[in-house]
Amino acid sequence: GQQVMQIPQYQHVQEGEDFTTYCNSSTTLSNIQWYKQRPGGHPVFLIQLVKSGEVKKQKRLTFQFGEAKKNSSLHITATQTTDVGTYFCAGVTSGTYKYIFGTGTRLKVLA
Amino acid sequence: NAGVMQNPRHLVRRRGQEARLRCSPMKGHSHVYWYRQLPEEGLKFMVYLQKENIIDESGMPKERFSAEFPKEGPSILRIQQVVRGDSAAYFCASSPGTRTEAFFGQGTRLTVV
């Protein structure tokens, strides 16, 4: 079945450093979404990417969708303590409607 | 517009009892997804429903688990004869259509003792 892997599993950074998490799917995706989950909280939608090679920015966050639509990345510039949490990608393949979540990257930001 | 409401937030059941988890989607949302999350793990897809229909239940265990989304009322995830391994956080999400932003509820933390 479809698998979505994320690396790294954990990342500790000093406040102000950059952070990147990578998402890789075993199958070509129709679109991909990114979510953030704070410790003890629930996933919160960040963004959706649909087009091959698409790049979207939200303030310090930059999201990319690979040309082959099998991978994606989230880059955070100059991390802040409020960025702490687990970042999940979630992809859907054509012909289906269920989003398969990646394994997540847990980010810790040291002040 | 209230968000996705799940109740109860915490549920303790003894082995062999039944657990009923409720999810009221956001107003105007007819698509509901249920996910299960073990501590420090990702979200595992369980089932996708539209009003009165199960669209995809490929992530649901064949036995003891069932889900419904009636015409009136919340979506229900039912776990019969719970076992310790069912202990997890169960999240519900709703969306207004397919392949659109999904809004998650706060989750129900189920503990089986």
PDB file of C-alpha atoms in Angstrom:
ATOM      1  CA  GLY A   1       0.000   0.000   0.000  1.00  0.00           C
ATOM      2  CA  GLN A   2       0.881   3.641  -0.207  1.00  0.00           C
ATOM      3  CA  GLN A   3       3.550   4.794   2.223  1.00  0.00           C
ATOM      4  CA  VAL A   4       4.624   8.304   3.108  1.00  0.00           C
ATOM      5  CA  MET A   5       7.911   8.725   4.911  1.00  0.00           C
ATOM      6  CA  GLN A   6       9.369  11.826   6.462  1.00  0.00           C
ATOM      7  CA  ILE A   7      12.928  12.653   7.457  1.00  0.00           C
ATOM      8  CA  PRO A   8      14.296  13.463   9.853  1.00  0.00           C
ATOM      9  CA  GLN A   9      12.200  11.914  12.585  1.00  0.00           C
ATOM     10  CA  TYR A  10      13.489  14.428  15.139  1.00  0.00           C
ATOM     11  CA  GLN A  11      15.284  17.752  14.812  1.00  0.00           C
ATOM     12  CA  HIS A  12      16.658  19.975  17.542  1.00  0.00           C
ATOM     13  CA  VAL A  13      17.751  23.455  16.459  1.00  0.00           C
ATOM     14  CA  GLN A  14      18.895  26.600  18.175  1.00  0.00           C
ATOM     15  CA  GLU A  15      16.458  29.472  17.937  1.00  0.00           C
ATOM     16  CA  GLY A  16      17.239  31.423  14.791  1.00  0.00           C
ATOM     17  CA  GLU A  17      18.539  28.427  12.825  1.00  0.00           C
ATOM     18  CA  ASP A  18      16.760  27.104   9.766  1.00  0.00           C
ATOM     19  CA  PHE A  19      14.858  23.798   9.628  1.00  0.00           C
ATOM     20  CA  THR A  20      13.789  21.532   6.789  1.00  0.00           C
ATOM     21  CA  THR A  21      11.666  18.387   6.761  1.00  0.00           C
ATOM     22  CA  TYR A  22      11.335  16.131   3.732  1.00  0.00           C
ATOM     23  CA  CYS A  23       8.382  14.014   2.713  1.00  0.00           C
ATOM     24  CA  ASN A  24       8.619  11.081   0.279  1.00  0.00           C
ATOM     25  CA  SER A  25       5.764   9.026  -1.098  1.00  0.00           C
ATOM     26  CA  SER A  26       5.992   5.549  -2.598  1.00  0.00           C
ATOM     27  CA  THR A  27       3.372   6.558  -5.179  1.00  0.00           C
ATOM     28  CA  THR A  28       2.649   9.649  -7.270  1.00  0.00           C
ATOM     29  CA  LEU A  29       0.412  12.051  -5.409  1.00  0.00           C
ATOM     30  CA  SER A  30      -2.545  14.058  -6.601  1.00  0.00           C
ATOM     31  CA  ASN A  31      -1.880  16.700  -4.005  1.00  0.00           C
ATOM     32  CA  ILE A  32      -0.200  17.081  -0.659  1.00  0.00           C
ATOM     33  CA  GLN A  33      -1.062  18.879   2.526  1.00  0.00           C
ATOM     34  CA  TRP A  34       1.042  19.938   5.503  1.00  0.00           C
ATOM     35  CA  TYR A  35      -0.117  20.007   9.113  1.00  0.00           C
ATOM     36  CA  LYS A  36       1.404  21.076  12.417  1.00  0.00           C
ATOM     37  CA  GLN A  37       0.598  19.391  15.703  1.00  0.00           C
ATOM     38  CA  ARG A  38       1.682  20.950  18.971  1.00  0.00           C
ATOM     39  CA  PRO A  39       2.452  18.594  21.889  1.00  0.00           C
ATOM     40  CA  GLY A  40      -0.854  17.369  23.312  1.00  0.00           C
ATOM     41  CA  GLY A  41      -2.786  19.109  20.556  1.00  0.00           C
ATOM     42  CA  HIS A  42      -4.490  18.272  17.321  1.00  0.00           C
ATOM     43  CA  PRO A  43      -3.226  18.650  13.735  1.00  0.00           C
ATOM     44  CA  VAL A  44      -3.729  22.097  12.246  1.00  0.00           C
ATOM     45  CA  PHE A  45      -3.769  22.605   8.491  1.00  0.00           C
ATOM     46  CA  LEU A  46      -0.938  24.707   7.097  1.00  0.00           C
ATOM     47  CA  ILE A  47      -1.131  24.470   3.313  1.00  0.00           C
ATOM     48  CA  GLN A  48      -2.062  22.390   0.271  1.00  0.00           C
ATOM     49  CA  LEU A  49       0.068  21.932  -2.862  1.00  0.00           C
ATOM     50  CA  VAL A  50      -1.420  20.631  -6.083  1.00  0.00           C
ATOM     51  CA  LYS A  51       0.812  21.415  -9.048  1.00  0.00           C
ATOM     52  CA  SER A  52       4.070  19.757  -9.992  1.00  0.00           C
ATOM     53  CA  GLY A  53       6.999  21.934  -8.903  1.00  0.00           C
ATOM     54  CA  GLU A  54       4.735  24.252  -6.927  1.00  0.00           C
ATOM     55  CA  VAL A  55       6.296  26.524  -4.307  1.00  0.00           C
ATOM     56  CA  LYS A  56       4.272  28.392  -1.709  1.00  0.00           C
ATOM     57  CA  LYS A  57       5.379  30.710   1.077  1.00  0.00           C
ATOM     58  CA  GLN A  58       3.774  31.653   4.350  1.00  0.00           C
ATOM     59  CA  LYS A  59       5.938  34.196   6.164  1.00  0.00           C
ATOM     60  CA  ARG A  60       8.967  32.155   7.323  1.00  0.00           C
ATOM     61  CA  LEU A  61       7.624  28.862   5.925  1.00  0.00           C
ATOM     62  CA  THR A  62       8.362  27.679   2.371  1.00  0.00           C
ATOM     63  CA  PHE A  63       6.638  24.615   0.936  1.00  0.00           C
ATOM     64  CA  GLN A  64       7.669  22.768  -2.222  1.00  0.00           C
ATOM     65  CA  PHE A  65       6.049  19.992  -4.244  1.00  0.00           C
ATOM     66  CA  GLY A  66       8.449  17.937  -6.331  1.00  0.00           C
ATOM     67  CA  GLU A  67       8.362  17.804 -10.119  1.00  0.00           C
ATOM     68  CA  ALA A  68       7.407  14.130 -10.049  1.00  0.00           C
ATOM     69  CA  LYS A  69       4.761  14.781  -7.362  1.00  0.00           C
ATOM     70  CA  LYS A  70       6.274  12.114  -5.139  1.00  0.00           C
ATOM     71  CA  ASN A  71       8.081  14.335  -2.670  1.00  0.00           C
ATOM     72  CA  SER A  72       7.658  17.579  -0.816  1.00  0.00           C
ATOM     73  CA  SER A  73       9.523  19.727   1.660  1.00  0.00           C
ATOM     74  CA  LEU A  74       8.835  22.300   4.330  1.00  0.00           C
ATOM     75  CA  HIS A  75      11.528  24.830   5.175  1.00  0.00           C
ATOM     76  CA  ILE A  76      11.346  27.196   8.132  1.00  0.00           C
ATOM     77  CA  THR A  77      13.691  30.174   8.147  1.00  0.00           C
ATOM     78  CA  ALA A  78      14.996  31.544  11.452  1.00  0.00           C
ATOM     79  CA  THR A  79      13.071  29.228  13.756  1.00  0.00           C
ATOM     80  CA  GLN A  80      11.295  30.566  16.817  1.00  0.00           C
ATOM     81  CA  THR A  81      10.188  28.765  19.984  1.00  0.00           C
ATOM     82  CA  THR A  82       6.610  28.970  18.714  1.00  0.00           C
ATOM     83  CA  ASP A  83       7.598  26.659  15.843  1.00  0.00           C
ATOM     84  CA  VAL A  84       7.904  23.719  18.262  1.00  0.00           C
ATOM     85  CA  GLY A  85       5.724  20.770  17.310  1.00  0.00           C
ATOM     86  CA  THR A  86       5.442  17.866  14.908  1.00  0.00           C
ATOM     87  CA  TYR A  87       5.082  18.596  11.211  1.00  0.00           C
ATOM     88  CA  PHE A  88       3.178  16.091   9.097  1.00  0.00           C
ATOM     89  CA  CYS A  89       2.729  15.847   5.384  1.00  0.00           C
ATOM     90  CA  ALA A  90      -0.388  14.102   4.093  1.00  0.00           C
ATOM     91  CA  GLY A  91      -0.771  12.925   0.523  1.00  0.00           C
ATOM     92  CA  VAL A  92      -3.610  11.619  -1.575  1.00  0.00           C
ATOM     93  CA  THR A  93      -3.302   9.579  -4.752  1.00  0.00           C
ATOM     94  CA  SER A  94      -5.600   9.983  -7.720  1.00  0.00           C
ATOM     95  CA  GLY A  95      -8.641   7.760  -7.610  1.00  0.00           C
ATOM     96  CA  THR A  96      -8.770   7.880  -3.818  1.00  0.00           C
ATOM     97  CA  TYR A  97      -9.926  10.421  -1.295  1.00  0.00           C
ATOM     98  CA  LYS A  98      -8.079   9.417   1.845  1.00  0.00           C
ATOM     99  CA  TYR A  99      -5.062  11.366   2.986  1.00  0.00           C
ATOM    100  CA  ILE A 100      -2.170   9.186   4.106  1.00  0.00           C
ATOM    101  CA  PHE A 101      -0.144  10.956   6.746  1.00  0.00           C
ATOM    102  CA  GLY A 102       3.618  10.867   6.842  1.00  0.00           C
ATOM    103  CA  THR A 103       5.559   9.682   9.845  1.00  0.00           C
ATOM    104  CA  GLY A 104       6.120  13.256  11.030  1.00  0.00           C
ATOM    105  CA  THR A 105       9.136  15.329  12.031  1.00  0.00           C
ATOM    106  CA  ARG A 106       9.278  16.492  15.616  1.00  0.00           C
ATOM    107  CA  LEU A 107      10.925  19.893  15.931  1.00  0.00           C
ATOM    108  CA  LYS A 108      12.400  21.229  19.148  1.00  0.00           C
ATOM    109  CA  VAL A 109      13.704  24.778  19.256  1.00  0.00           C
ATOM    110  CA  LEU A 110      16.236  25.647  21.936  1.00  0.00           C
ATOM    111  CA  ALA A 111      16.135  29.241  23.159  1.00  0.00           C
TER     112      ALA A 111
ATOM    113  CA  ASN B   1     -18.973  28.663  13.298  1.00  0.00           C
ATOM    114  CA  ALA B   2     -17.862  26.160  15.900  1.00  0.00           C
ATOM    115  CA  GLY B   3     -14.973  23.904  15.027  1.00  0.00           C
ATOM    116  CA  VAL B   4     -15.060  20.123  14.850  1.00  0.00           C
ATOM    117  CA  MET B   5     -16.377  18.869  18.172  1.00  0.00           C
ATOM    118  CA  GLN B   6     -15.345  15.524  19.563  1.00  0.00           C
ATOM    119  CA  ASN B   7     -16.598  13.996  22.763  1.00  0.00           C
ATOM    120  CA  PRO B   8     -15.702  12.768  25.144  1.00  0.00           C
ATOM    121  CA  ARG B   9     -12.196  14.223  25.315  1.00  0.00           C
ATOM    122  CA  HIS B  10     -11.063  11.397  27.574  1.00  0.00           C
ATOM    123  CA  LEU B  11     -12.625   7.967  27.848  1.00  0.00           C
ATOM    124  CA  VAL B  12     -11.616   5.116  30.137  1.00  0.00           C
ATOM    125  CA  ARG B  13     -12.981   1.670  29.445  1.00  0.00           C
ATOM    126  CA  ARG B  14     -12.327  -1.742  30.960  1.00  0.00           C
ATOM    127  CA  ARG B  15     -11.304  -4.564  28.681  1.00  0.00           C
ATOM    128  CA  GLY B  16     -14.359  -6.045  27.004  1.00  0.00           C
ATOM    129  CA  GLN B  17     -16.508  -2.916  27.222  1.00  0.00           C
ATOM    130  CA  GLU B  18     -17.683  -0.829  24.287  1.00  0.00           C
ATOM    131  CA  ALA B  19     -16.319   2.612  23.411  1.00  0.00           C
ATOM    132  CA  ARG B  20     -18.410   5.140  21.467  1.00  0.00           C
ATOM    133  CA  LEU B  21     -16.619   8.186  20.134  1.00  0.00           C
ATOM    134  CA  ARG B  22     -18.598  11.091  18.717  1.00  0.00           C
ATOM    135  CA  CYS B  23     -17.656  13.683  16.147  1.00  0.00           C
ATOM    136  CA  SER B  24     -19.735  16.664  15.080  1.00  0.00           C
ATOM    137  CA  PRO B  25     -18.254  18.151  11.910  1.00  0.00           C
ATOM    138  CA  MET B  26     -18.099  21.836  11.168  1.00  0.00           C
ATOM    139  CA  LYS B  27     -21.317  23.350   9.867  1.00  0.00           C
ATOM    140  CA  GLY B  28     -21.661  22.724   6.154  1.00  0.00           C
ATOM    141  CA  HIS B  29     -19.103  19.901   6.095  1.00  0.00           C
ATOM    142  CA  SER B  30     -20.371  16.591   4.805  1.00  0.00           C
ATOM    143  CA  HIS B  31     -17.046  14.726   4.706  1.00  0.00           C
ATOM    144  CA  VAL B  32     -15.670  13.085   7.851  1.00  0.00           C
ATOM    145  CA  TYR B  33     -12.406  11.245   8.400  1.00  0.00           C
ATOM    146  CA  TRP B  34     -11.311   9.245  11.434  1.00  0.00           C
ATOM    147  CA  TYR B  35      -7.648   8.784  12.328  1.00  0.00           C
ATOM    148  CA  ARG B  36      -5.911   6.952  15.130  1.00  0.00           C
ATOM    149  CA  GLN B  37      -2.680   8.127  16.742  1.00  0.00           C
ATOM    150  CA  LEU B  38      -0.459   6.237  19.146  1.00  0.00           C
ATOM    151  CA  PRO B  39       1.848   8.265  21.419  1.00  0.00           C
ATOM    152  CA  GLU B  40       4.674   9.895  19.467  1.00  0.00           C
ATOM    153  CA  GLU B  41       3.516   8.309  16.211  1.00  0.00           C
ATOM    154  CA  GLY B  42       1.794   9.509  13.069  1.00  0.00           C
ATOM    155  CA  LEU B  43      -1.885   9.498  12.229  1.00  0.00           C
ATOM    156  CA  LYS B  44      -3.226   6.273  10.773  1.00  0.00           C
ATOM    157  CA  PHE B  45      -6.206   6.586   8.446  1.00  0.00           C
ATOM    158  CA  MET B  46      -9.189   4.532   9.562  1.00  0.00           C
ATOM    159  CA  VAL B  47     -12.300   5.512   7.636  1.00  0.00           C
ATOM    160  CA  TYR B  48     -13.747   8.184   5.367  1.00  0.00           C
ATOM    161  CA  LEU B  49     -17.485   8.867   5.389  1.00  0.00           C
ATOM    162  CA  GLN B  50     -19.940  11.150   3.705  1.00  0.00           C
ATOM    163  CA  LYS B  51     -23.452  11.625   4.974  1.00  0.00           C
ATOM    164  CA  GLU B  52     -24.986   8.152   5.413  1.00  0.00           C
ATOM    165  CA  ASN B  53     -22.242   6.505   3.338  1.00  0.00           C
ATOM    166  CA  ILE B  54     -18.940   4.835   4.101  1.00  0.00           C
ATOM    167  CA  ILE B  55     -16.652   5.772   1.219  1.00  0.00           C
ATOM    168  CA  ASP B  56     -13.403   4.142   2.314  1.00  0.00           C
ATOM    169  CA  GLU B  57     -12.916   1.938   5.360  1.00  0.00           C
ATOM    170  CA  SER B  58      -9.665   0.352   4.274  1.00  0.00           C
ATOM    171  CA  GLY B  59      -7.899   1.439   7.466  1.00  0.00           C
ATOM    172  CA  MET B  60     -10.446  -0.033   9.861  1.00  0.00           C
ATOM    173  CA  PRO B  61      -9.840  -3.372  11.551  1.00  0.00           C
ATOM    174  CA  LYS B  62     -12.361  -5.867  10.193  1.00  0.00           C
ATOM    175  CA  GLU B  63     -13.571  -6.890  13.614  1.00  0.00           C
ATOM    176  CA  ARG B  64     -14.884  -4.875  16.559  1.00  0.00           C
ATOM    177  CA  PHE B  65     -14.652  -1.481  14.810  1.00  0.00           C
ATOM    178  CA  SER B  66     -17.489   0.272  13.013  1.00  0.00           C
ATOM    179  CA  ALA B  67     -18.296   3.821  11.953  1.00  0.00           C
ATOM    180  CA  GLU B  68     -21.364   5.680  10.852  1.00  0.00           C
ATOM    181  CA  PHE B  69     -22.359   9.177   9.811  1.00  0.00           C
ATOM    182  CA  PRO B  70     -26.145   9.358   9.912  1.00  0.00           C
ATOM    183  CA  LYS B  71     -28.263  11.918   8.121  1.00  0.00           C
ATOM    184  CA  GLU B  72     -28.914  13.624  11.434  1.00  0.00           C
ATOM    185  CA  GLY B  73     -26.460  13.756  14.290  1.00  0.00           C
ATOM    186  CA  PRO B  74     -22.749  13.232  14.762  1.00  0.00           C
ATOM    187  CA  SER B  75     -20.464  10.643  13.256  1.00  0.00           C
ATOM    188  CA  ILE B  76     -19.847   7.737  15.608  1.00  0.00           C
ATOM    189  CA  LEU B  77     -16.807   5.490  15.839  1.00  0.00           C
ATOM    190  CA  ARG B  78     -17.693   2.365  17.802  1.00  0.00           C
ATOM    191  CA  ILE B  79     -15.196  -0.069  19.237  1.00  0.00           C
ATOM    192  CA  GLN B  80     -16.677  -3.223  20.702  1.00  0.00           C
ATOM    193  CA  GLN B  81     -14.979  -5.446  23.281  1.00  0.00           C
ATOM    194  CA  VAL B  82     -12.047  -3.082  23.690  1.00  0.00           C
ATOM    195  CA  VAL B  83      -8.567  -4.441  24.337  1.00  0.00           C
ATOM    196  CA  ARG B  84      -5.492  -2.704  25.768  1.00  0.00           C
ATOM    197  CA  GLY B  85      -4.095  -2.237  22.279  1.00  0.00           C
ATOM    198  CA  ASP B  86      -7.032   0.036  21.396  1.00  0.00           C
ATOM    199  CA  SER B  87      -5.659   2.694  23.750  1.00  0.00           C
ATOM    200  CA  ALA B  88      -4.823   5.674  21.571  1.00  0.00           C
ATOM    201  CA  ALA B  89      -5.945   9.143  20.559  1.00  0.00           C
ATOM    202  CA  TYR B  90      -8.720   9.081  17.981  1.00  0.00           C
ATOM    203  CA  PHE B  91      -9.042  12.179  15.828  1.00  0.00           C
ATOM    204  CA  CYS B  92     -11.899  13.150  13.621  1.00  0.00           C
ATOM    205  CA  ALA B  93     -11.540  15.642  10.772  1.00  0.00           C
ATOM    206  CA  SER B  94     -14.144  17.232   8.538  1.00  0.00           C
ATOM    207  CA  SER B  95     -13.994  19.014   5.210  1.00  0.00           C
ATOM    208  CA  PRO B  96     -16.487  20.661   2.870  1.00  0.00           C
ATOM    209  CA  GLY B  97     -15.382  18.550  -0.077  1.00  0.00           C
ATOM    210  CA  THR B  98     -12.808  16.100  -1.292  1.00  0.00           C
ATOM    211  CA  ARG B  99      -9.158  17.170  -1.453  1.00  0.00           C
ATOM    212  CA  THR B 100      -9.728  20.329   0.515  1.00  0.00           C
ATOM    213  CA  GLU B 101      -8.441  21.557   3.847  1.00  0.00           C
ATOM    214  CA  ALA B 102      -9.417  19.257   6.690  1.00  0.00           C
ATOM    215  CA  PHE B 103     -10.255  20.609  10.132  1.00  0.00           C
ATOM    216  CA  PHE B 104      -9.404  18.367  13.050  1.00  0.00           C
ATOM    217  CA  GLY B 105     -11.188  18.009  16.351  1.00  0.00           C
ATOM    218  CA  GLN B 106      -9.394  17.953  19.699  1.00  0.00           C
ATOM    219  CA  GLY B 107      -9.448  14.177  19.719  1.00  0.00           C
ATOM    220  CA  THR B 108     -10.676  11.525  22.130  1.00  0.00           C
ATOM    221  CA  ARG B 109      -8.023   9.911  24.286  1.00  0.00           C
ATOM    222  CA  LEU B 110      -9.135   6.333  24.912  1.00  0.00           C
ATOM    223  CA  THR B 111      -7.534   4.381  27.724  1.00  0.00           C
ATOM    224  CA  VAL B 112      -8.361   0.714  28.160  1.00  0.00           C
ATOM    225  CA  VAL B 113      -7.618  -0.646  31.618  1.00  0.00           C
TER     226      VAL B 113
END
